[in-house]
Coordinates of C-alpha atoms in Angstrom, one line a residue:
X1 CA 94.3 119.2 77.4
X2 CA 91.6 116.7 78.0
X3 CA 90.1 115.4 80.7
X4 CA 89.0 112.0 80.4
X5 CA 86.5 111.3 83.5
X6 CA 85.3 112.2 87.0
X7 CA 83.6 110.7 89.6
X8 CA 81.6 113.3 91.9
X9 CA 78.6 112.3 94.1
X10 CA 77.5 115.4 95.9
X11 CA 74.4 117.6 93.4
X12 CA 75.8 120.7 91.8
X13 CA 74.1 123.8 92.9
X14 CA 72.9 125.9 90.3
X15 CA 72.3 129.9 90.6
X16 CA 71.2 132.2 87.6
X17 CA 73.2 135.4 87.6
X18 CA 71.3 138.3 85.7
X19 CA 70.8 137.7 81.8
X20 CA 73.8 136.2 81.4
X21 CA 75.1 133.4 83.3
X22 CA 74.8 130.3 85.1
X23 CA 77.2 129.8 88.2
X24 CA 77.5 126.5 88.9
X25 CA 78.8 125.4 92.8
X26 CA 80.0 122.1 93.0
X27 CA 81.9 121.7 96.7
X28 CA 81.9 124.0 99.4
X29 CA 85.4 123.1 100.3
X30 CA 88.4 123.2 97.2
X31 CA 89.5 119.7 96.3
X32 CA 91.4 117.9 93.6
X33 CA 88.1 115.9 93.1
X34 CA 85.6 119.0 92.7
X35 CA 88.5 120.7 90.0
X36 CA 88.4 117.3 88.6
X37 CA 84.7 117.7 88.1
X38 CA 84.9 121.5 87.5
X39 CA 87.3 121.2 84.5
X40 CA 85.6 117.8 83.2
X41 CA 82.0 119.7 82.9
X42 CA 83.4 122.2 80.9
X43 CA 85.7 121.0 78.7
X44 CA 82.8 118.5 77.1
X45 CA 80.4 121.8 77.0
X46 CA 82.9 123.6 75.0
X47 CA 82.9 120.3 72.5
X48 CA 79.6 120.4 72.4
X49 CA 79.7 124.4 70.6
X50 CA 76.2 124.7 71.9
X51 CA 74.8 128.1 69.9
X52 CA 74.7 131.0 72.1
X53 CA 77.6 129.6 74.7
X54 CA 79.7 132.8 75.1
X55 CA 81.9 132.2 77.2
X56 CA 82.7 128.9 79.7
X57 CA 85.0 129.2 82.8
X58 CA 86.1 126.6 85.3
X59 CA 87.5 128.1 89.0
X60 CA 88.3 126.0 91.6
X61 CA 85.3 124.3 92.7
X62 CA 83.0 125.7 90.5
X63 CA 82.1 127.2 86.9
X64 CA 80.5 129.8 85.3
X65 CA 79.2 129.9 82.0
X66 CA 78.2 133.3 80.0
X67 CA 74.9 132.9 77.3
X68 CA 73.3 134.8 74.6
X69 CA 69.9 134.6 76.1
X70 CA 68.1 135.1 72.7
X71 CA 70.4 131.8 71.1
X72 CA 69.8 129.9 74.5
X73 CA 68.5 130.2 77.4
X74 CA 69.4 129.4 81.2
X75 CA 66.8 125.9 81.6
X76 CA 68.5 124.9 78.2
X77 CA 71.9 125.1 79.8
X78 CA 71.2 124.0 82.8
X79 CA 69.9 120.7 81.4
X80 CA 72.8 120.3 78.8
X81 CA 74.8 121.0 82.1
X82 CA 73.3 118.1 84.4
X83 CA 73.5 115.8 81.4
X84 CA 77.2 116.1 80.8
X85 CA 77.5 115.9 84.7
X86 CA 75.6 112.7 84.8
X87 CA 77.7 111.5 82.1
X88 CA 81.2 112.7 84.1
X89 CA 80.0 110.8 87.2
X90 CA 79.2 107.8 85.7
X91 CA 83.0 107.0 84.2
X92 CA 85.7 105.8 86.6
X93 CA 88.6 106.7 85.0
X94 CA 89.8 109.7 86.5
X95 CA 93.0 111.3 84.4
X96 CA 94.0 114.7 82.8
X97 CA 96.4 115.4 80.1
X98 CA 97.9 118.3 80.2
X99 CA 101.4 120.3 80.3
X100 CA 104.0 121.1 83.2
X101 CA 105.3 124.6 83.0
X102 CA 108.7 125.3 85.1
X103 CA 108.6 128.5 86.3
X104 CA 112.0 130.3 87.8
X105 CA 111.9 132.1 90.8
X106 CA 114.2 134.3 92.3
X107 CA 113.0 134.2 96.4
X108 CA 113.1 136.3 99.0
X109 CA 113.8 139.1 96.3
X110 CA 115.1 142.8 96.6
X111 CA 111.8 144.2 95.4
X112 CA 108.8 142.4 96.8
X113 CA 111.2 142.8 100.3
X114 CA 111.2 146.4 99.5
X115 CA 107.4 146.4 99.2
X116 CA 106.6 144.4 102.2
X117 CA 108.8 146.5 104.3
X118 CA 106.5 149.5 103.3
X119 CA 103.1 147.8 104.4
X120 CA 104.6 145.9 107.5
X121 CA 102.1 147.9 109.5
X122 CA 99.4 145.7 107.7
X123 CA 101.1 142.1 108.5
X124 CA 100.0 140.0 111.5
X125 CA 103.9 139.8 112.1
X126 CA 105.5 143.2 112.1
X127 CA 109.0 142.4 112.9
X128 CA 109.8 139.9 110.1
X129 CA 109.4 139.0 106.5
X130 CA 106.3 137.1 104.5
X131 CA 108.9 134.5 104.3
X132 CA 109.7 134.2 107.8
X133 CA 106.1 134.5 108.8
X134 CA 104.8 131.6 106.5
X135 CA 108.1 129.3 107.6
X136 CA 107.9 129.5 111.1
X137 CA 103.8 129.0 111.2
X138 CA 104.2 126.2 109.0
X139 CA 106.4 124.7 111.4
X140 CA 109.8 124.8 109.1
X141 CA 112.8 125.5 110.6
X142 CA 114.2 128.3 108.7
X143 CA 113.2 130.0 105.1
X144 CA 115.5 127.6 103.5
X145 CA 113.3 124.5 104.4
X146 CA 110.1 127.0 103.4
X147 CA 111.5 127.6 100.0
X148 CA 112.6 123.9 99.7
X149 CA 108.9 122.5 100.5
X150 CA 107.2 125.6 97.9
X151 CA 109.5 124.8 95.6
X152 CA 109.6 121.0 95.6
X153 CA 105.8 120.1 95.1
X154 CA 104.2 120.4 91.7
X155 CA 101.4 122.5 91.8
X156 CA 97.4 122.4 89.6
X157 CA 96.7 126.0 88.5
X158 CA 93.0 125.4 89.4
X159 CA 91.5 128.8 87.8
X160 CA 92.9 132.2 86.2
X161 CA 91.1 135.3 87.1
X162 CA 91.1 138.3 89.9
X163 CA 93.2 140.3 87.3
X164 CA 94.2 139.4 83.8
X165 CA 96.2 136.3 83.7
X166 CA 96.8 135.8 87.2
X167 CA 96.9 132.0 88.1
X168 CA 95.7 130.3 91.8
X169 CA 97.7 127.3 92.0
X170 CA 96.9 124.2 94.3
X171 CA 99.8 122.5 95.9
X172 CA 99.6 118.5 95.1
X173 CA 100.4 117.2 98.4
X174 CA 98.1 115.6 101.0
X175 CA 95.9 117.9 102.9
X176 CA 98.2 117.5 105.9
X177 CA 101.1 118.7 104.2
X178 CA 99.8 121.5 102.2
X179 CA 101.0 125.0 103.3
X180 CA 98.6 127.2 104.9
X181 CA 99.0 131.3 105.5
X182 CA 96.6 133.7 105.8
X183 CA 96.4 137.4 103.9
X184 CA 98.0 140.6 105.0
X185 CA 95.5 141.9 107.8
X186 CA 94.9 144.4 105.3
X187 CA 95.8 144.9 102.0
X188 CA 98.7 146.6 100.3
X189 CA 98.2 148.9 97.6
X190 CA 101.2 148.0 96.0
X191 CA 102.4 144.5 94.7
X192 CA 105.2 143.8 92.3
X193 CA 104.4 142.7 88.8
X194 CA 105.0 138.8 89.2
X195 CA 105.2 138.3 92.6
X196 CA 105.1 135.0 93.6
X197 CA 102.5 135.2 96.5
X198 CA 100.3 133.3 99.2
X199 CA 97.3 133.2 100.4
X200 CA 95.2 130.8 102.4
X201 CA 95.9 127.4 100.7
X202 CA 96.4 129.2 96.9
X203 CA 99.9 130.1 95.4
X204 CA 99.7 132.9 93.1
X205 CA 101.7 134.7 90.6
X206 CA 100.2 138.7 89.9
X207 CA 100.5 139.1 86.5
X208 CA 100.7 142.8 86.7
X209 CA 101.6 145.6 89.3
X210 CA 98.5 146.3 91.4
X211 CA 96.9 146.0 95.1
X212 CA 97.0 142.5 96.9
X213 CA 97.1 141.0 100.0
X214 CA 98.8 137.5 99.5
X215 CA 102.2 136.7 101.5
X216 CA 105.1 137.8 99.3
X217 CA 107.7 135.0 98.5
X218 CA 109.7 136.0 95.8
X219 CA 109.0 136.9 92.0
X220 CA 109.4 135.6 88.5
X221 CA 111.3 136.5 85.5
X222 CA 108.7 135.0 83.2
X223 CA 106.0 136.5 81.3
X224 CA 102.5 135.7 82.0
X225 CA 100.4 138.2 80.4
X226 CA 101.0 140.3 77.3
X227 CA 98.5 143.1 76.0
X228 CA 101.6 144.5 73.5
X229 CA 101.6 140.6 71.3
X230 CA 105.5 141.1 72.0
X231 CA 106.1 137.4 73.7
X232 CA 105.7 134.3 71.7
X233 CA 105.3 131.9 74.0
X234 CA 101.6 133.7 74.8
X235 CA 99.2 133.5 72.0
X236 CA 96.2 135.9 71.2
X237 CA 94.3 135.6 74.4
X238 CA 97.5 137.3 76.4
X239 CA 97.2 134.8 78.9
X240 CA 99.6 132.1 79.2
X241 CA 98.5 130.0 82.2
X242 CA 95.2 127.6 81.3
X243 CA 92.9 126.3 84.1
X244 CA 94.6 122.3 84.7
X245 CA 98.6 123.5 83.8
X246 CA 100.7 121.7 86.3
X247 CA 103.5 124.1 88.0
X248 CA 106.8 123.2 89.4
X249 CA 108.7 126.5 90.7
X250 CA 112.7 126.4 90.6
X251 CA 114.8 128.9 93.0
X252 CA 117.2 130.8 90.8
X253 CA 119.3 133.0 91.8
X254 CA 119.8 136.6 91.1
X255 CA 122.6 136.1 88.3
X256 CA 119.9 133.9 86.6
X257 CA 117.1 136.1 87.4
X258 CA 118.9 139.1 85.3
X259 CA 119.4 137.1 82.6
X260 CA 115.9 135.6 82.0
X261 CA 114.5 139.3 82.8
X262 CA 116.9 140.3 79.9
X263 CA 115.7 137.7 78.0
X264 CA 111.9 138.3 78.4
X265 CA 112.5 142.2 77.9
X266 CA 113.3 141.2 74.5
X267 CA 111.1 138.8 73.8
X268 CA 113.0 135.6 74.1
X269 CA 111.7 134.2 77.1
X270 CA 111.2 130.3 76.6
X271 CA 109.3 128.7 79.3
X272 CA 110.3 124.8 80.0
X273 CA 106.9 122.6 79.6
X274 CA 106.4 119.1 78.9
X275 CA 103.2 117.0 77.8
X276 CA 101.9 115.0 81.1
X277 CA 99.2 112.8 81.6
X278 CA 97.9 113.2 85.3
X279 CA 95.6 110.3 86.8
X280 CA 94.2 111.3 89.8
X281 CA 93.5 107.3 91.6
X282 CA 97.7 107.3 90.9
X283 CA 98.2 110.4 92.8
X284 CA 95.7 109.4 95.4
X285 CA 97.9 106.1 95.7
X286 CA 101.1 107.8 95.7
X287 CA 101.1 111.7 95.9
X288 CA 105.3 111.4 95.8
X289 CA 105.7 109.2 93.2
X290 CA 103.3 111.3 90.9
X291 CA 105.4 114.8 92.0
X292 CA 109.0 113.0 91.2
X293 CA 107.1 112.3 87.7
X294 CA 106.6 115.5 87.5
X295 CA 110.1 116.5 88.0
X296 CA 111.2 113.9 85.5
X297 CA 109.1 114.9 82.5
X298 CA 110.6 118.3 82.8
X299 CA 114.3 116.9 82.8
X300 CA 113.5 114.5 79.7
X301 CA 112.6 118.1 77.8

């Protein structure tokens, strides 16, 4: 994945976190511009391969770098980052070469339904389901229309974290059309593995079973975290998604879910992917055209 450049004028805020970390905040709110700036700076830092830089973690509108202070000081690292930031901000092309990943989703599945009903006392609307609540507060006529909206637009993977392999995804539509759903009033102690969840303006996929507070819309049979090394589509990092990936959800039936789940359990799941060049200026001018192009490149493969 290569980010060619970004234009951004807000000043970065550098914060030292212990002896080994430097946290850099680029914006107080999540925007595609801030995300592009983060992915561009961290990509160029990685290319410089500085001695002592151990780990680089881009996030929604920020990033963090881990160092070995015996090899590089925080002040030296900050000087490098300020140089890269100036370099990135001085260029006008805003383009990212990445991949589109199709994620099959069984919406309204029996496993998340059983779980959400078990924790209904922690929800804003104990009388309904998470999908019904999300559809209603976002002005959709019914659950089917809401699923059409969730699966109809592409999503940027803006960061991976919280637990190993969990992708946070930002909807690629104009801000006024973004789905917004609050998290549960109190977190659950259980969430099925590979649940497609939603909190604030972010969709996610829970990589493992565990606690959670995001609304639950469905499950995917696609493995996204593999500590066993048995999934050929996941490399030695054990994590499938990378910041900058573009995700397209595809609703599937229970029958197709069972087929894909069997393939996953046999270590034979093959994600549908395609290379894609995303241009932020093109998206800003005509987001629907870019969304349609995302669908087209998947159909071409």
